Coordinates of C-alpha atoms and ligand atoms in Angstrom, one line a residue:
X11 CA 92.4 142.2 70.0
X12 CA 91.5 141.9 73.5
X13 CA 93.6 140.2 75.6
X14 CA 93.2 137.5 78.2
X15 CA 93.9 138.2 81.3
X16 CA 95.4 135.5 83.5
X17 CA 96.1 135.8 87.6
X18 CA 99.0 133.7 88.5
X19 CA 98.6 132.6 92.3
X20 CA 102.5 131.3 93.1
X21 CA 105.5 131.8 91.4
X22 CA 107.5 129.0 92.3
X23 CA 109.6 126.2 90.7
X24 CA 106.3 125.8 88.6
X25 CA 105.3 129.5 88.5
X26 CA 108.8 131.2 87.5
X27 CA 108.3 128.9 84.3
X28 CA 104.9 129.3 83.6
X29 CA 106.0 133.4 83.3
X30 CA 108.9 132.6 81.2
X31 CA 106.9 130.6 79.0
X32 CA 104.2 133.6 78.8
X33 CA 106.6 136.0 78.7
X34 CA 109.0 133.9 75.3
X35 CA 106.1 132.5 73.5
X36 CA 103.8 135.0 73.4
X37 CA 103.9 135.6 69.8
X38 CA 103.2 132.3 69.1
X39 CA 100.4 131.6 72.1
X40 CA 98.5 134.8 70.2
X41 CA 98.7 132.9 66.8
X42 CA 97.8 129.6 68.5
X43 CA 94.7 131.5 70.9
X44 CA 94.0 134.5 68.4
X45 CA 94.0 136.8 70.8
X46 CA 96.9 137.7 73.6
X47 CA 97.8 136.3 76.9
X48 CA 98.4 139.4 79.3
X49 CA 99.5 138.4 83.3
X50 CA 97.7 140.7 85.0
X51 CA 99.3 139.9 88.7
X52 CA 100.8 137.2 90.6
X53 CA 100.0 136.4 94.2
X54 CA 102.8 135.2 96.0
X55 CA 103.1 134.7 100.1
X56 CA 106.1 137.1 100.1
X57 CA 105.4 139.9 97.4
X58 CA 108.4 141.8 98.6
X59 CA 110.8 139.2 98.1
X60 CA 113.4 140.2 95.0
X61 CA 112.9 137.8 92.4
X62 CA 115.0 139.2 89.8
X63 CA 114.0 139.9 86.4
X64 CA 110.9 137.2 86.7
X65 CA 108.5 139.5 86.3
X66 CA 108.1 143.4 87.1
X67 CA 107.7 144.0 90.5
X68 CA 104.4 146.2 90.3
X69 CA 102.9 142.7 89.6
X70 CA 103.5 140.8 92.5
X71 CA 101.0 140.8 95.2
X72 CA 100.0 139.4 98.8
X73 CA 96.6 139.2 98.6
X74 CA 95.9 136.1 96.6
X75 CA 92.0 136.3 97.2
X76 CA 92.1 140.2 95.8
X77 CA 93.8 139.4 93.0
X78 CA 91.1 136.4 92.1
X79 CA 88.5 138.5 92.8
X80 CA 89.5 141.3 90.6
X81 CA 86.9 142.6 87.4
X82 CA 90.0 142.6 85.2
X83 CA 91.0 138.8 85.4
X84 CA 89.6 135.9 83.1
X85 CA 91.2 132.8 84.0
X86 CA 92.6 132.0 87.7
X87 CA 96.2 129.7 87.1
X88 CA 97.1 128.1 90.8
X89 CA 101.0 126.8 91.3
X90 CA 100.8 127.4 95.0
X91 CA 99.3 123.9 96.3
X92 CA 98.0 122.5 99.8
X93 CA 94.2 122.8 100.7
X94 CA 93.5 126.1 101.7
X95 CA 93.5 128.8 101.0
X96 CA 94.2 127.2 97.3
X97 CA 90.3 125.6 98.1
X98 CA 88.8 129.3 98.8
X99 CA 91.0 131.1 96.0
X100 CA 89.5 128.2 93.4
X101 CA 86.2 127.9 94.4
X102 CA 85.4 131.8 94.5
X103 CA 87.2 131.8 90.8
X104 CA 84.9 129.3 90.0
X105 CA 81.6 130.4 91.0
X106 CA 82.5 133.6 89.5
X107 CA 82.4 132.1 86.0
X108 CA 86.4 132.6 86.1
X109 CA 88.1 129.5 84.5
X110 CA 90.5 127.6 86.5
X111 CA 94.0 125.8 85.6
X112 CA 95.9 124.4 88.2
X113 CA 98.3 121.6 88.9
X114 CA 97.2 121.2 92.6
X115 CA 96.8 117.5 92.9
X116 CA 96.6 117.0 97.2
X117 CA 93.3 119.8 96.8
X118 CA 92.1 117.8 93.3
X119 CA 92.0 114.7 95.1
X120 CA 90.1 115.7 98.6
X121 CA 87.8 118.4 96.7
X122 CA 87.2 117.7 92.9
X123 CA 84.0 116.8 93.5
X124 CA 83.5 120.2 95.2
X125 CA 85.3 122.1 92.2
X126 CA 83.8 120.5 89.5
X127 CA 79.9 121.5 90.9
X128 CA 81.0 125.1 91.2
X129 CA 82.7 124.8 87.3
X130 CA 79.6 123.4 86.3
X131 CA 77.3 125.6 87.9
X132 CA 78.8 128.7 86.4
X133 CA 79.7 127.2 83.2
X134 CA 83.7 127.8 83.9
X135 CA 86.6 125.6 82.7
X136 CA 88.2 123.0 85.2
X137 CA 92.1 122.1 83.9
X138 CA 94.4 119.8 85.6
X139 CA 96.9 118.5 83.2
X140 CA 100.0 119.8 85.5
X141 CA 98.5 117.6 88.2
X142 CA 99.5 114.3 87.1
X143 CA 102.7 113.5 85.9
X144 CA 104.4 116.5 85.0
X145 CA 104.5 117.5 81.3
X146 CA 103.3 114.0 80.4
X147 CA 99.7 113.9 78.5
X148 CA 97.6 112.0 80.7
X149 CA 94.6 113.8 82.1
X150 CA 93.0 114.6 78.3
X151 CA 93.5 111.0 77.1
X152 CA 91.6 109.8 80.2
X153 CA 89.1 112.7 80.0
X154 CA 89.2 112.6 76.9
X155 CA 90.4 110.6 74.4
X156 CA 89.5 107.3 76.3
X157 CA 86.1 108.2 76.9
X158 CA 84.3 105.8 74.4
X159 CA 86.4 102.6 75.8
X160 CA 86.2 100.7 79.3
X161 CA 89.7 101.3 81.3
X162 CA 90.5 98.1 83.0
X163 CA 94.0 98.7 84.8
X164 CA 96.2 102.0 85.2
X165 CA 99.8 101.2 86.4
X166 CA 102.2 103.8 86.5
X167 CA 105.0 105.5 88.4
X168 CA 103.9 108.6 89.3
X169 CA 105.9 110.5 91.8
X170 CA 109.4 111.8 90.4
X171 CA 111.0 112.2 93.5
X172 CA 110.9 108.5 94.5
X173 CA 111.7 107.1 91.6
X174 CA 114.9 109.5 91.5
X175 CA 115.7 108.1 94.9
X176 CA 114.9 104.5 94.2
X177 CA 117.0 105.0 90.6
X178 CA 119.8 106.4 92.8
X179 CA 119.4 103.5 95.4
X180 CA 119.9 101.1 92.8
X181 CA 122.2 102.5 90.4
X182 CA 124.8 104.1 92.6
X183 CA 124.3 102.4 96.2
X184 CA 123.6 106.0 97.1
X185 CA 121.6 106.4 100.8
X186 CA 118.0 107.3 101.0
X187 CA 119.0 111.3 102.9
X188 CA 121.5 112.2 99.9
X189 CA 119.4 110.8 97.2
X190 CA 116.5 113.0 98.7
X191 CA 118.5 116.0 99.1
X192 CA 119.4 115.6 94.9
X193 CA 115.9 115.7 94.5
X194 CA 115.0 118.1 96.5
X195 CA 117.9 121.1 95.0
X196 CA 116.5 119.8 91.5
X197 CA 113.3 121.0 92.3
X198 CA 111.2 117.6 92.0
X199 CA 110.2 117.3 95.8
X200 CA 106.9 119.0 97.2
X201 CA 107.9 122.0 99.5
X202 CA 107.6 119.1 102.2
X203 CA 109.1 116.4 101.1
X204 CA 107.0 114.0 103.0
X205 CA 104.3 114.4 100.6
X206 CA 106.5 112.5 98.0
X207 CA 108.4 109.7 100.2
X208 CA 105.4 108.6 102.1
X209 CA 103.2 108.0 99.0
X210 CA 100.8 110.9 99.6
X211 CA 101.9 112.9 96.4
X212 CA 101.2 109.1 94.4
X213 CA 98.3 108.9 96.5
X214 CA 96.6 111.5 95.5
X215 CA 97.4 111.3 91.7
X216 CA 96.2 107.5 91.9
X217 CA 93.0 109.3 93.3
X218 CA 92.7 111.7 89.9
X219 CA 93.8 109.1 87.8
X220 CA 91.4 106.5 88.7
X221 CA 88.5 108.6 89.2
X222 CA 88.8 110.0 85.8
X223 CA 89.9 106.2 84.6
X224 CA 86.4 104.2 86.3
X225 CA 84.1 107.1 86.3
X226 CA 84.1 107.3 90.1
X227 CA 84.8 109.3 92.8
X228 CA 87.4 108.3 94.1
X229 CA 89.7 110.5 96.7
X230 CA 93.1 110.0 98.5
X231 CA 91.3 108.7 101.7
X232 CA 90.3 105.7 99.7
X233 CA 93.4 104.6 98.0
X234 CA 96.1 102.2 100.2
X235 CA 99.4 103.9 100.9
X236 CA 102.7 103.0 101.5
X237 CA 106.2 105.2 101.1
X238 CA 109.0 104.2 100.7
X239 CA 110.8 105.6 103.8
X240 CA 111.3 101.5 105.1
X241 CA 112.9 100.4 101.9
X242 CA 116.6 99.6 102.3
X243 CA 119.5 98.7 101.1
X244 CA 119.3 95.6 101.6
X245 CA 116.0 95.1 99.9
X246 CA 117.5 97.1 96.8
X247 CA 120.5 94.6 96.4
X248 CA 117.8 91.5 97.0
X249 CA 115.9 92.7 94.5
X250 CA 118.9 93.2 92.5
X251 CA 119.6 89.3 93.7
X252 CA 116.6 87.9 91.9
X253 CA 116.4 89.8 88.5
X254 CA 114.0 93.2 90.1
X255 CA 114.3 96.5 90.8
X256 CA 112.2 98.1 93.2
X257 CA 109.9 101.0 92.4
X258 CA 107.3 103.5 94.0
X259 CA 103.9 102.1 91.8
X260 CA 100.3 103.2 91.2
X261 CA 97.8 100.4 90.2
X262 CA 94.0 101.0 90.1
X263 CA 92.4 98.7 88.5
X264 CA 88.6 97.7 87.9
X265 CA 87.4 93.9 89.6
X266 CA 84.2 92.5 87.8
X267 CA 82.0 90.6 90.0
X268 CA 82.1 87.3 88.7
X269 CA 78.0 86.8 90.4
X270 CA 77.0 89.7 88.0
X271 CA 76.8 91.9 91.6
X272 CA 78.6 95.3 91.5
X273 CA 81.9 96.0 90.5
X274 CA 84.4 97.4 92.5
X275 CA 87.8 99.1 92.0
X276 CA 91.0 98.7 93.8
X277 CA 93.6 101.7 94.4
X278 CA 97.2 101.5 96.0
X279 CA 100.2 103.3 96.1
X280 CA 103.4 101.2 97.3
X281 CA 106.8 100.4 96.7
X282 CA 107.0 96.7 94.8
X283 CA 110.2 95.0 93.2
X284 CA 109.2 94.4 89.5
X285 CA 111.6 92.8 87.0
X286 CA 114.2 94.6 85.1
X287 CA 112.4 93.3 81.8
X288 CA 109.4 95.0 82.8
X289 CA 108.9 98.6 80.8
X290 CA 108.9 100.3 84.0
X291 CA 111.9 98.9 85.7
X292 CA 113.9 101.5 83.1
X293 CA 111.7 104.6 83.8
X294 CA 114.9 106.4 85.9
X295 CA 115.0 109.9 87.7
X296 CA 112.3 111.6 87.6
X297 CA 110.6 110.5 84.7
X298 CA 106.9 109.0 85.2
X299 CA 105.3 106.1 83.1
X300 CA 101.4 105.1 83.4
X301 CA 100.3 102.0 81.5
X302 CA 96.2 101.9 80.5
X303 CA 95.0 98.8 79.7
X304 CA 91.4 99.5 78.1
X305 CA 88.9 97.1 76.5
X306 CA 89.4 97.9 72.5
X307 CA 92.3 99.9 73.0
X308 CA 94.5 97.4 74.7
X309 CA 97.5 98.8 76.4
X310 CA 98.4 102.2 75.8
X311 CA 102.1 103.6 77.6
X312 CA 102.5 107.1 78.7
X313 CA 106.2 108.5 79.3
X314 CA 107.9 111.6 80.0
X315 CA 109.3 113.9 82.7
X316 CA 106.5 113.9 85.7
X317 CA 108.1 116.5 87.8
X318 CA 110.1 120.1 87.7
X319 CA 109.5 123.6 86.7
X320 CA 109.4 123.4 82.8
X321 CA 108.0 120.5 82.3
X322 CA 105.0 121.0 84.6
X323 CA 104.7 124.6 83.3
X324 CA 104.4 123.1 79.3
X325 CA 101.2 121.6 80.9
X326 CA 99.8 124.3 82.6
X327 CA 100.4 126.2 79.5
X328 CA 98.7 123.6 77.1
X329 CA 95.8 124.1 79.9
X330 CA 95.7 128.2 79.0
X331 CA 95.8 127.3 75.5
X332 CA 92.7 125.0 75.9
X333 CA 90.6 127.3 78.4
X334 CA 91.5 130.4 76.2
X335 CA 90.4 128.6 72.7
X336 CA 87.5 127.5 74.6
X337 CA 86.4 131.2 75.6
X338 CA 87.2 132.5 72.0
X339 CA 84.6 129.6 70.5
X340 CA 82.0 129.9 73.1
X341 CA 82.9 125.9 74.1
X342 CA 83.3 124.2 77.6
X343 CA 85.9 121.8 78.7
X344 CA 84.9 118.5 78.8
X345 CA 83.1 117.5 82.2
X346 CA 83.3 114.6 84.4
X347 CA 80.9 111.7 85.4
X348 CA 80.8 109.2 88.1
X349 CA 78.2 108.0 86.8
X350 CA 79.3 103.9 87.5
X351 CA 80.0 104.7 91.5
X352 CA 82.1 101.0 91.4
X353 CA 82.6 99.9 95.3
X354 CA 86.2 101.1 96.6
X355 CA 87.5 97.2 97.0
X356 CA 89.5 97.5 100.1
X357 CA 93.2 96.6 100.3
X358 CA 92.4 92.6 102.5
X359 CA 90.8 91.5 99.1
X360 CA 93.9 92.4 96.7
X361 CA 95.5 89.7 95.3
X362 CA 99.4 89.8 94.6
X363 CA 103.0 88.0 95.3
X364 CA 105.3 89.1 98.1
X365 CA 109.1 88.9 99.0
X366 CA 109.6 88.2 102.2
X367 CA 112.9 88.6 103.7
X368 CA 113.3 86.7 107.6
X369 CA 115.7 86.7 110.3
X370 CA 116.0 83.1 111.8
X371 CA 118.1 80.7 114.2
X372 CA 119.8 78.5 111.6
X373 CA 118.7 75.1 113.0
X374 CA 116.8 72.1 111.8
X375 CA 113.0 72.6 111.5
X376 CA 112.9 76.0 110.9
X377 CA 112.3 76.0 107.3
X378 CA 109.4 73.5 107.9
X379 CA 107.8 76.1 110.8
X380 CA 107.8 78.8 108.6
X381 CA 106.3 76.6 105.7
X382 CA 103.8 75.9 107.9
X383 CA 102.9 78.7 108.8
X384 CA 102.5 80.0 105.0
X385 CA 100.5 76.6 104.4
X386 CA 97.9 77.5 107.1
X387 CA 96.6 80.6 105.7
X388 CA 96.5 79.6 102.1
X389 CA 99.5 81.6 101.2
X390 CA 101.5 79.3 98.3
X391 CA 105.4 79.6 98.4
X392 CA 107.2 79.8 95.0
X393 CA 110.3 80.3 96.0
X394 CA 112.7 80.0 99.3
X395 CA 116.3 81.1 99.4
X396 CA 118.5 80.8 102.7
X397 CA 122.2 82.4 103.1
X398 CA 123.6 81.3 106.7
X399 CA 125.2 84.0 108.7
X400 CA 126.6 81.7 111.8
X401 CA 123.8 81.1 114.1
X402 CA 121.4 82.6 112.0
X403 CA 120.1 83.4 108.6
X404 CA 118.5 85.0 106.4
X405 CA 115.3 83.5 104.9
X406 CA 113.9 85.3 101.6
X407 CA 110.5 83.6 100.6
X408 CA 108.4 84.8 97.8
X409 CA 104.9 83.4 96.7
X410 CA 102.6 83.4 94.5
X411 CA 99.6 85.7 94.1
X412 CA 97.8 85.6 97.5
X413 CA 95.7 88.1 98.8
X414 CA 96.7 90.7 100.9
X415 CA 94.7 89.5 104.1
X416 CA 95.8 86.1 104.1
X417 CA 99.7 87.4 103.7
X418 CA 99.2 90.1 106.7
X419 CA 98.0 87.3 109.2
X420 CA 100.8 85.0 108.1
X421 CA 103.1 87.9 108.8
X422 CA 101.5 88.4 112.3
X423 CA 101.9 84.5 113.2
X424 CA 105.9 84.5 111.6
X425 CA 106.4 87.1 114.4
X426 CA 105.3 84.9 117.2
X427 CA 107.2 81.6 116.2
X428 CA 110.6 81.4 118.6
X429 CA 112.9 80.4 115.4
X430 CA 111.7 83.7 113.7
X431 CA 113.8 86.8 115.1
X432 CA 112.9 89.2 112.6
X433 CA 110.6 89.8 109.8
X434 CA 113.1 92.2 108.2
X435 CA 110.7 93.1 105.5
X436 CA 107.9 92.0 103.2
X437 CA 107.4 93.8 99.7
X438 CA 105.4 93.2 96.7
X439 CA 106.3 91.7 93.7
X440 CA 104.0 93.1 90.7
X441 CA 104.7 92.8 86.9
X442 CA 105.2 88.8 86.3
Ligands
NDP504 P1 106.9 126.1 95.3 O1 106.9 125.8 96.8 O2 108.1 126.1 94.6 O3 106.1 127.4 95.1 C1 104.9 127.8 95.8 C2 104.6 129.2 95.4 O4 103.3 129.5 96.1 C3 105.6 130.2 95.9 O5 105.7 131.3 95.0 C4 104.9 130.8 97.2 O6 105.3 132.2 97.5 C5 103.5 130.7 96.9 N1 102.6 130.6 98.0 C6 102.7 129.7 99.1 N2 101.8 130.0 100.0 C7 101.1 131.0 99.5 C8 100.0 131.8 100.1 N3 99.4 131.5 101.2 N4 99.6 132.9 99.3 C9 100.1 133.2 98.2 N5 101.2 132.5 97.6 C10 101.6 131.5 98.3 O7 105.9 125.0 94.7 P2 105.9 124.3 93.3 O8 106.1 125.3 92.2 O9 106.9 123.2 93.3 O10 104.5 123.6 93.2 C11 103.3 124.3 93.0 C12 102.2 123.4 92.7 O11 102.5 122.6 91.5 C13 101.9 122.4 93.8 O12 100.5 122.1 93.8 C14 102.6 121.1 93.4 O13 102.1 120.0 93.9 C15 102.4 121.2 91.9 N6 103.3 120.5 91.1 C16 104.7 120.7 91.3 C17 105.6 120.0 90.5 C18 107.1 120.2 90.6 O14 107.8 119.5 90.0 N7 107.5 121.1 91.5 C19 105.1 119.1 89.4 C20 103.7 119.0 89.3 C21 102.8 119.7 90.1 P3 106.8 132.6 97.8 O15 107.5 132.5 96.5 O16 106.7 134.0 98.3 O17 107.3 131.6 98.8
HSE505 N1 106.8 116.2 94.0 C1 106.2 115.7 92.8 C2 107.0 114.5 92.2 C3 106.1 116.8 91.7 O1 108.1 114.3 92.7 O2 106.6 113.8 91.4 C4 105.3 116.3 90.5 O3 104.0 116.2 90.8

């Protein structure tokens, strides 16, 4: 039997397991596949480096772009990530007719579009499990499995390094730096860690996710971002205070114009405090959970470890698997559409509650400014709690469901009224 010949480019948290995985299932892969996998090099940035028993040393190489380009290589498997050279190394595998797996999710999410035209113009595969959510089955159900339904909402927790932090926050009081640094040693945080804590890592999975989910393109410049670098302490415990824990979310999800005009979908990445009876609130560590709520299907929940070296290499695996069967058979992986092109709604015209935590001069009238303030821009409060601290206090108001617009200008006018020292922060409150 002849055997197919893979190129690994990185060898990584993700890459070291994707060998061993090779390398201690192979008997079964070649029942599964019907023919052998044979790693035919692996393109690191430091070939020299000693990697122990990994993999023999005569395979590792520097030159990434040589290895892809090589007669002797079917499919091209990419655990390095970033945009380039990752963009050069796939597109050249690509427009060779080599198939591609790859879990890079910042270069998915600025150049699918890009990647998928050279896939289909050579016929090659295009697989992404890894990119999403770890090991967790996500990117074939969407692709997939959903294809004959209408996806309405995706909500999900996507990034495992924030939601190991956040879990850590809550359930031990630990500080943002050392629950970051636990992350980071276990191998869940991106090789700069920014990428997870400031949203960009969820950013750009929202990006796959709802792309895939509303047949549209949408990329990482188009969905709203926040981190959760600002989220303190203090907002943990007042979470804690009314019943919520607070959590790194996704949400994309499909608007109907109710004049029959075009729809629209709205993306966003952002921290929100969501109930402790809400499924999500007990997703801890680095596990990731995506809710799909589709038209016949209803709501469909997705759990499972979305970060770390074996988890992410099961689905780059399953990808081999599928791009291998596929070359056996003569098939194609399924290919994409964005076909319904819905208007990227921006965030101004999302509609959701807030907590809103003040600093104010503990005085008569000052609860009646404030109202007013809310009362002016149409934003209805639901609740207000104050806790005196001398000759101040703290004033914690959440609302209902306004839109996004209407709760940043009554932000901006909070700041300007003398009573208000501080807006010491405003969240979301999703899930109710
Ligand atoms: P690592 O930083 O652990 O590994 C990156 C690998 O790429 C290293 O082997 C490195 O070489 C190699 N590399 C870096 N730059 C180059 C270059 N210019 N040329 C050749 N090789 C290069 O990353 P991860 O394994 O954590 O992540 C890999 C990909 O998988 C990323 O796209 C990431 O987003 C994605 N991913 C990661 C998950 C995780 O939990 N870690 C989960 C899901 C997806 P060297 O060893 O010499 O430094
Ligand atoms: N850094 C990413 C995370 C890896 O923490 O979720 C998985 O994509």
């Amino acid at each position: 039997m002849e055997p197919l010949r893979i190129a690994l480019l990185g060898c990584g948290t993700v890459g070291r397991e994707v060998v061993r995985l090779l390398r201690e299932q192979a008997a079964d892969l070649t029942a599964r596949i019907g023919r052998p996998l044979e790693l035919v090099g692996i393109a690191v940035r430091r070939p020299d480096r000693d990697r122990g028993d990994v993999a023999p040393r005569e395979l590792f190489t520097g030159d990434a772009l040589g290895l892809v380009k090589r007669d002797d290589v079917d499919i091209v498997v990419e655990v390095v990530g970033g945009i380039e050279p990752a963009r050069t190394w796939l597109t050249t595998a690509l427009r060779s007719g080599k198939s591609v797996v790859t879990a890079n999710k910042a270069l998915l999410a600025e150049h699918g579009a890009e990647l998928q035209a050279a896939a289909a113009e050579s016929g090659a595969d295009l697989y992404y499990e890894a990119a999403v959510a770890g090991a967790i089955p996500l990117i074939r159900p969407l692709r997939e499995s959903l294809h004959g339904d209408r996806v309405t909402r995706v909500t999900g927790i996507v990034n495992g390094t924030t939601n190991y932090i956040l879990s850590r926050m809550d359930a031990t009081g630990a500080g943002f730096a050392e629950a970051l640094e636990e992350a980071t040693a276990l191998g869940y945080a991106e090789a700069d860690p920014t990428a997870d804590v400031e949203g960009f890592d969820a950013a750009a999975k929202a990006a796959i996710l709802a792309s895939l989910a509303f047949h549209t393109r949408v990329r990482a410049a188009d969905v709203y971002r926040e981190g959760i670098t600002e989220v303190t302490a203090a907002d943990v415990a007042s979470a804690r205070q009314m019943g919520c824990t607070v959590k790194l979310l996704c949400i994309a999800e499909r608007y109907t114009d109710p004049d029959g005009g075009r729809d629209s979908v709205g993306v966003r990445v952002h921290p929100a405090m969501i109930p402790r009876s809400h499924p999500l609130a007990s997703v801890n560590g680095a596990f990731n959970a995506v809710f799909v709520e589709a038209g016949a299907a209803g709501q469909l929940m997705f759990y499972g470890q979305g970060a770390g070296g074996a988890p992410t290499a099961s689905a780059v695996l399953g990808d081999i698997v599928a791009v291998a069967r596929n070359q056996r058979t003569g098939a194609r992986g399924p290919v994409e559409t964005s076909y319904a092109d819905l208007r990227i709604r921006p965030m101004g015209e999302i509609t959701t509650r807030y907590h809103i935590s003040l600093d104010v001069d503990d005085k008569a009238g000052v609860l009646a400014a404030v109202a007013n303030v809310f009362a002016a821009h149409g934003v209805s409060i639901q609740t207000v709690r104050q806790e005196g601290r001398g000759e101040d206090a703290l004033l914690v108001v959440v609302t209902h469901a306004a839109t996004d617009g209407a709760l940043r200008a009554t932000v901006a006018e909070l700041t300007t009224l003398d009573v208000v020292r501080e807006v010491a922060s405003v969240m979301r409150v999703e899930g109710e």
